[in-house]
CSV table of C-alpha atoms and ligand atoms in Angstrom, one decimal:
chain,number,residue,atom,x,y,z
A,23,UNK,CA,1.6,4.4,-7.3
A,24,UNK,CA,1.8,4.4,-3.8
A,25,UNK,CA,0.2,1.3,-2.2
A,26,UNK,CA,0.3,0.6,1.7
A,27,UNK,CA,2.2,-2.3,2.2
A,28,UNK,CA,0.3,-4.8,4.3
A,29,UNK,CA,2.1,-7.7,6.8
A,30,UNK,CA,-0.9,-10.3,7.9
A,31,UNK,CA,-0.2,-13.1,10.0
A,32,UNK,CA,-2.5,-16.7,9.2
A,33,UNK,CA,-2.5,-18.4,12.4
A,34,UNK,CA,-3.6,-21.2,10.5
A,35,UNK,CA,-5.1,-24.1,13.1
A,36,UNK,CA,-2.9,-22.7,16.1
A,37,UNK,CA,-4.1,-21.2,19.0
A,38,UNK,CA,-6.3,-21.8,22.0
A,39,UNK,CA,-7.7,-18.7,24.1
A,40,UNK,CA,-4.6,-18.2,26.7
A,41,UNK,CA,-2.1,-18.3,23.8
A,42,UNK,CA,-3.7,-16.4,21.2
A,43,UNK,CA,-5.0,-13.6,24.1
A,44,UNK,CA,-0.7,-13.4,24.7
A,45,UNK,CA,0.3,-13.4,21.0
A,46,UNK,CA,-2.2,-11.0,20.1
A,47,UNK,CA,-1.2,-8.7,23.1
A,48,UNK,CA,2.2,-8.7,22.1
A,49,UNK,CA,1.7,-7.8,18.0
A,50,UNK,CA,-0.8,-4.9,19.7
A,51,UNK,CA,1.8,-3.6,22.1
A,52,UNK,CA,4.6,-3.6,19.2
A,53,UNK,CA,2.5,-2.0,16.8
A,54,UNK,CA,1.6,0.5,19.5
A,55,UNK,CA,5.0,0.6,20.4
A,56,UNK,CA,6.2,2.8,17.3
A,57,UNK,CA,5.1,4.8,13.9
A,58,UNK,CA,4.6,2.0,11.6
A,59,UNK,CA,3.5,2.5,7.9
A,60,UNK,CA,2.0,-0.4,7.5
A,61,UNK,CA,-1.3,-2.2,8.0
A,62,UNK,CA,-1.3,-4.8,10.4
A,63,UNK,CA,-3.7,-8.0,9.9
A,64,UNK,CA,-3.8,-11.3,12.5
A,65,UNK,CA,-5.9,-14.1,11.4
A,66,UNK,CA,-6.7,-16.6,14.2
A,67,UNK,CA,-8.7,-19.7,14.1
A,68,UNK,CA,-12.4,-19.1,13.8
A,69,UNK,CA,-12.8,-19.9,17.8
A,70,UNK,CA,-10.4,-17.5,19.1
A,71,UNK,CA,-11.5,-14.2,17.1
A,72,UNK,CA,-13.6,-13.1,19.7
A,73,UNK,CA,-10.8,-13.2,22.2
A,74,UNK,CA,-8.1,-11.6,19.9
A,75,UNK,CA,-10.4,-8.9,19.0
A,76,UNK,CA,-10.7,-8.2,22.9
A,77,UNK,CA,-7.0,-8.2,23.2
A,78,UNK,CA,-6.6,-5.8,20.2
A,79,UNK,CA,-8.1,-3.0,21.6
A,80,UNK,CA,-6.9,0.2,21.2
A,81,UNK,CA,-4.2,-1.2,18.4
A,82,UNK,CA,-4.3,-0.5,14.6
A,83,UNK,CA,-4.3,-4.0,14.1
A,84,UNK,CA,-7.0,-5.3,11.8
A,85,UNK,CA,-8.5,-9.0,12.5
A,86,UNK,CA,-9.2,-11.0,9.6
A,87,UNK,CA,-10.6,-15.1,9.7
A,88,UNK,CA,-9.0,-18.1,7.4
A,89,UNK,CA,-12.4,-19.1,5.1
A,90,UNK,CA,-15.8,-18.8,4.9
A,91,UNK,CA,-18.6,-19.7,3.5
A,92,UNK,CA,-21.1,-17.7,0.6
A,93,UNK,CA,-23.9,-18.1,2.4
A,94,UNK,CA,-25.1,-15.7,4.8
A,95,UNK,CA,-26.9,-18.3,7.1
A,96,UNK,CA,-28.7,-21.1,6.8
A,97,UNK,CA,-28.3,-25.4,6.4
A,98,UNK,CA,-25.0,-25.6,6.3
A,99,UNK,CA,-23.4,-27.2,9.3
A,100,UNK,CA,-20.0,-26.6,10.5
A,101,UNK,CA,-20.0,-23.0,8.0
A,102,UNK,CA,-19.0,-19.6,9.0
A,103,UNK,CA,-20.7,-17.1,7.3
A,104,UNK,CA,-19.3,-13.7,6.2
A,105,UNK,CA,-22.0,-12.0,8.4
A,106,UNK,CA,-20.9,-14.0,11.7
A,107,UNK,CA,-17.4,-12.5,11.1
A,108,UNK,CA,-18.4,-8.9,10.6
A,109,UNK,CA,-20.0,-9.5,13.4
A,110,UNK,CA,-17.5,-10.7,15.6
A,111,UNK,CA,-15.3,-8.0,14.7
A,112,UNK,CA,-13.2,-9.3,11.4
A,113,UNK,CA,-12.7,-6.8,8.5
A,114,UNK,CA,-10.5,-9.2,6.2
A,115,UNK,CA,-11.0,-12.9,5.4
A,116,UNK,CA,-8.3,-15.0,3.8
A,117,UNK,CA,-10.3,-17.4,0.8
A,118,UNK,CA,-8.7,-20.1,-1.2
A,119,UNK,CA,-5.5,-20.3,0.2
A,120,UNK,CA,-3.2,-23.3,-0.8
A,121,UNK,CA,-4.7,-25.4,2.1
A,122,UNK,CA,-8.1,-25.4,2.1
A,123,UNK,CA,-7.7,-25.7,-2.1
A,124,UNK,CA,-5.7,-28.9,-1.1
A,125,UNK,CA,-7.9,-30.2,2.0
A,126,UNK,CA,-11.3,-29.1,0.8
A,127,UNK,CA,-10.9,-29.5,-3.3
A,128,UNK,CA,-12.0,-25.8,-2.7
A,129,UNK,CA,-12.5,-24.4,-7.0
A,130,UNK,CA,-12.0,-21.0,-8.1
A,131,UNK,CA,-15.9,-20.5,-8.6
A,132,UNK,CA,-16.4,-21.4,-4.8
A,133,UNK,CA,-13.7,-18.9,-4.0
A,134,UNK,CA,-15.1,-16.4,-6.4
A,135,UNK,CA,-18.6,-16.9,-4.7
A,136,UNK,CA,-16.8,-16.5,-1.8
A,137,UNK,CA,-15.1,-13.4,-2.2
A,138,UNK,CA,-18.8,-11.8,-3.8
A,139,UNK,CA,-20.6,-12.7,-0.6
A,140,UNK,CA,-17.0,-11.5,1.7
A,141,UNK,CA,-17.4,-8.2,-0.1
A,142,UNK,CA,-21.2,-7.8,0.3
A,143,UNK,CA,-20.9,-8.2,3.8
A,144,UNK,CA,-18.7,-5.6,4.2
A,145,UNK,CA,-15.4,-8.0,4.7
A,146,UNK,CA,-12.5,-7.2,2.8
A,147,UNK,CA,-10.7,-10.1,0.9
A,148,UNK,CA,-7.1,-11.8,0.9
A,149,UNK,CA,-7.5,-14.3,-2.0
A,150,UNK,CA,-4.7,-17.0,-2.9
A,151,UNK,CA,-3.1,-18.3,-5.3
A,152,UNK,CA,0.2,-20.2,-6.3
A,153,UNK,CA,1.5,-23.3,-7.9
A,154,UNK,CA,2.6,-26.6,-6.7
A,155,UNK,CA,5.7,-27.8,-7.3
A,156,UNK,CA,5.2,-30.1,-10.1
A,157,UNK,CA,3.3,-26.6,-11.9
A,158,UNK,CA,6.5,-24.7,-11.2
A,159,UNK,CA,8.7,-27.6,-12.8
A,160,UNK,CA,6.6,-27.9,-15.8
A,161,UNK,CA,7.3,-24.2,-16.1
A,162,UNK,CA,3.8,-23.5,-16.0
A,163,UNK,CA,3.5,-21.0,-13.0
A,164,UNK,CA,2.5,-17.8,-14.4
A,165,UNK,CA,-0.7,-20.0,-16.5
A,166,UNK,CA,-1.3,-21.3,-13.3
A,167,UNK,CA,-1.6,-18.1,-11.6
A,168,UNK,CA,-3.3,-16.5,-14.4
A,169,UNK,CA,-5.9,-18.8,-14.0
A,170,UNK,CA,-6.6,-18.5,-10.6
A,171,UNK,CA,-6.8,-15.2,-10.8
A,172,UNK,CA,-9.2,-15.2,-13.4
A,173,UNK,CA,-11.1,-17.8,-11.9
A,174,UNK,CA,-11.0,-16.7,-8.4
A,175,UNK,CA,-11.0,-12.7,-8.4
A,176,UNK,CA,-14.5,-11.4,-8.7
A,177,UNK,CA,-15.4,-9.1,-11.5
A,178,UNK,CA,-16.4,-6.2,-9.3
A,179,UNK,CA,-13.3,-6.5,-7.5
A,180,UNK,CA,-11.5,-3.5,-6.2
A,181,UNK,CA,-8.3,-2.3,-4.6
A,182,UNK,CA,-10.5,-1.7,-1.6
A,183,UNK,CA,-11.8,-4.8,-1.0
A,184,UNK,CA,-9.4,-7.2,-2.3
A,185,UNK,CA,-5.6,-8.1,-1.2
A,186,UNK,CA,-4.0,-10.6,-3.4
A,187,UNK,CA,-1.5,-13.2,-1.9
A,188,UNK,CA,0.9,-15.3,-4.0
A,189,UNK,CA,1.4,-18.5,-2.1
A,190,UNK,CA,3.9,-20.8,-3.7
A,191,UNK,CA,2.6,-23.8,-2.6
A,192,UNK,CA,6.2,-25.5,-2.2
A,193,UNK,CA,7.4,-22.5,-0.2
A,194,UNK,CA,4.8,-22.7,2.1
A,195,UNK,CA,6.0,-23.9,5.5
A,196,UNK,CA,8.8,-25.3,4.0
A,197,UNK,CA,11.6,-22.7,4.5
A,198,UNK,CA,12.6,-22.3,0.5
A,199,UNK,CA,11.4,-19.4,-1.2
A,200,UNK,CA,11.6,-18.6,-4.9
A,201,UNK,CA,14.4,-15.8,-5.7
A,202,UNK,CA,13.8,-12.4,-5.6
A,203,UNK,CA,13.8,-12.2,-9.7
A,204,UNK,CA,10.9,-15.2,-10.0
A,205,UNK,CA,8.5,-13.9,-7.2
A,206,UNK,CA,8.7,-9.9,-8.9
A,207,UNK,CA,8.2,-12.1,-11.8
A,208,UNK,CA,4.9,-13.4,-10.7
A,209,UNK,CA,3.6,-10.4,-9.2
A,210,UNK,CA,4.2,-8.3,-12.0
A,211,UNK,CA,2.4,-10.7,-14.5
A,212,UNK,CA,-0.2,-11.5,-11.9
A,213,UNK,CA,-0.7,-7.5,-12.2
A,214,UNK,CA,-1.3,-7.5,-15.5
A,215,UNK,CA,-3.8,-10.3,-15.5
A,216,UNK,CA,-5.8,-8.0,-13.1
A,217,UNK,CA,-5.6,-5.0,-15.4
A,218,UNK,CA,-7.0,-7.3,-18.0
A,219,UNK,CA,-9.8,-8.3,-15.8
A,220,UNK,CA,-10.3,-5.2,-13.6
A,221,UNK,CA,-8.9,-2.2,-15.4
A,222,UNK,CA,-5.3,-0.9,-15.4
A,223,UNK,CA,-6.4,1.4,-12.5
A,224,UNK,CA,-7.4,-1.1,-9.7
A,225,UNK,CA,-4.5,-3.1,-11.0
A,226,UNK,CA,-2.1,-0.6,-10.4
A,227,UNK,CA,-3.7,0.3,-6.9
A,228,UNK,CA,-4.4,-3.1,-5.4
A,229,UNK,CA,-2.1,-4.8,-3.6
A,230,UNK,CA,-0.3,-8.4,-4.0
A,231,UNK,CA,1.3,-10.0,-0.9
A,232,UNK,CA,4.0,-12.6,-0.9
A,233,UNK,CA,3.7,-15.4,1.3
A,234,UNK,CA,5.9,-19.1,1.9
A,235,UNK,CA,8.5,-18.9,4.3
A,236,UNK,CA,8.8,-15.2,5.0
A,237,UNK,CA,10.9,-14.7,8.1
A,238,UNK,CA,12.8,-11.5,9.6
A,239,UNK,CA,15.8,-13.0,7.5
A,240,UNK,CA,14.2,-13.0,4.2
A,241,UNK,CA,11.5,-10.3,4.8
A,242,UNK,CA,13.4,-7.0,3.4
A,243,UNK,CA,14.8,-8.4,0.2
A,244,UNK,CA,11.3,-10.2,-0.7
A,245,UNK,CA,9.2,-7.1,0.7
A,246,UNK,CA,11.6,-4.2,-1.2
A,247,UNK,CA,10.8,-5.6,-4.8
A,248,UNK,CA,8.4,-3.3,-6.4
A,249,UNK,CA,5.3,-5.3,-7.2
A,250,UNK,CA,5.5,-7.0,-3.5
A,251,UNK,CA,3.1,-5.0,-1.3
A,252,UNK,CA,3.7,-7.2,1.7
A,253,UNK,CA,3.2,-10.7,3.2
A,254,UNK,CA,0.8,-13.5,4.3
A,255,UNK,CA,2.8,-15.0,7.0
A,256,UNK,CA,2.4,-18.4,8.2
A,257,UNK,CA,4.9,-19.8,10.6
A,258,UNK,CA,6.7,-16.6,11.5
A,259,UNK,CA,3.3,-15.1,12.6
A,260,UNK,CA,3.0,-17.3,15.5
A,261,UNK,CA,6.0,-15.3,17.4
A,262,UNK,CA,5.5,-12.0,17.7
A,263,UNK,CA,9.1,-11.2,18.0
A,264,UNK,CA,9.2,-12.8,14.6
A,265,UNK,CA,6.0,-11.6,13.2
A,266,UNK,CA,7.2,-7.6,14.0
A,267,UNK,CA,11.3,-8.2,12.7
A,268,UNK,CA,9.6,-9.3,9.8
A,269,UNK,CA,7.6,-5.8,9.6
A,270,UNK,CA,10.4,-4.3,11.0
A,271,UNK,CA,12.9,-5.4,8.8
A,272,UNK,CA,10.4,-4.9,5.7
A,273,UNK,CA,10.6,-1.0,6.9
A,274,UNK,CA,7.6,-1.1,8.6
B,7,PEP,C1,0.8,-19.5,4.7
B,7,PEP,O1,0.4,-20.7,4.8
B,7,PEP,O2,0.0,-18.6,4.4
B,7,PEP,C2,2.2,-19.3,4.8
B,7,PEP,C3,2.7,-18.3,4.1
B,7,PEP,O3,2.9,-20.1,5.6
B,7,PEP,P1,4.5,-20.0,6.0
B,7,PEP,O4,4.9,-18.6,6.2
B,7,PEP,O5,4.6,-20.9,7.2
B,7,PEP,O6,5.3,-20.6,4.8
């Protein structure tokens, strides 16, 4: 089964207009710069998409946003709706990733109602999941990632639409990274708990990123294990020197 490996940076809450219009203009002219076989994703903060998509132009580099919300307008002050991002130019949206489960109590049914209302609009999904540390200690990772996906993963799901990301929560931002062995671990048994919900067929064909501390120095033995399709990148995404040796190094 050959699926496309993906490399998508999360600017997190990073980047006002000058700096984002430079970083963006430099992952564009790299990605331009050479064949690549991968796709290319950049999620900024919601308030610099327009001006990333502007400095885009021309690249094969998809823009995506962090959240958003079910709804597709309406009461709900401060919200982004999935519309507003089509609109603006975003084909993927990250949903329930580590820190908006932490910051926001964010559930798996709000991301799953998420996701529904992403897809309806047209957006394509990168959902999250991953355990904390105390989960990892307890030894109860792959429940906890079972769960999630269960719980956050819409039923009419497809490879098309959806991207899965497995964020250890400890690795995020924190430079340690799970070995090779657990995180093929994860992905494999996080496959099989789509092909229980979705069929064995988008299983097979939809793609799980790693994320949490990928850097140009990690990237190729992480991204060469066979159930790793690619990586959410936070940190390293901010450079774009670091943000393309990381595709580079991945084969990319
Ligand atoms: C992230 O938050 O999605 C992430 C992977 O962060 P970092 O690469 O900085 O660990």
């Amino acid at each position: 089964m050959v699926r496309k490996m993906m490399i998508a940076g999360n600017w997190k809450m990073n980047g006002l207009s000058a700096d984002g219009m430079v970083l963006a203009k430099e992952v564009a002219a790299s990605v331009k710069a050479k064949k690549r076989i991968c796709e290319f994703v950049v999620c900024p903060p919601f308030t610099i998409l327009a001006v990333v998509k502007k400095a885009l132009r021309g690249a094969k580099v998809a823009l995506g946003a962090q959240d958003c919300h079910f709804d597709e307008k309406g009461a709900h002050t401060g919200d982004i709706s999935p519309l507003m991002l089509t609109d603006v130019g975003c084909s993927y949206v990250i949903l329930g990733h580590s820190e908006r489960r932490a910051d926001h109590g964010e559930s798996d049914e709000l991301i799953c109602r998420k996701a529904e209302a992403a897809h309806k609009a047209g957006l394509k999904t990168i959902i999250c999941i991953g355990e904390t540390l105390a989960q990892r200690e307890k030894g109860e990772t792959i429940d906890v990632c079972s769960k999630q996906i269960l719980g956050s993963v819409p039923v009419s799901a497809t490879a098309a639409d959806t991207v899965i990301a497995y964020e250890p929560v400890w690795a995020i931002g924190t430079g340690k990274t799970p070995t090779a062995q657990d995180v093929e671990d994860v992905h494999a048994s996080v496959r099989k708990v789509l092909a229980k919900k979705l069929g064995k067929g988008q299983a097979n064909k939809m793609r799980i990123l790693y994320g949490g501390s990928v850097k140009p120095a990690n990237a190729k033995e992480l991204l060469s294990l066979p159930d790793v399709d690619g990586a959410l990148v936070g940190g390293a995404s901010l450079k774009a020197v670091d943000f393309m040796a990381i595709a580079d190094n991945a084969g990319c």
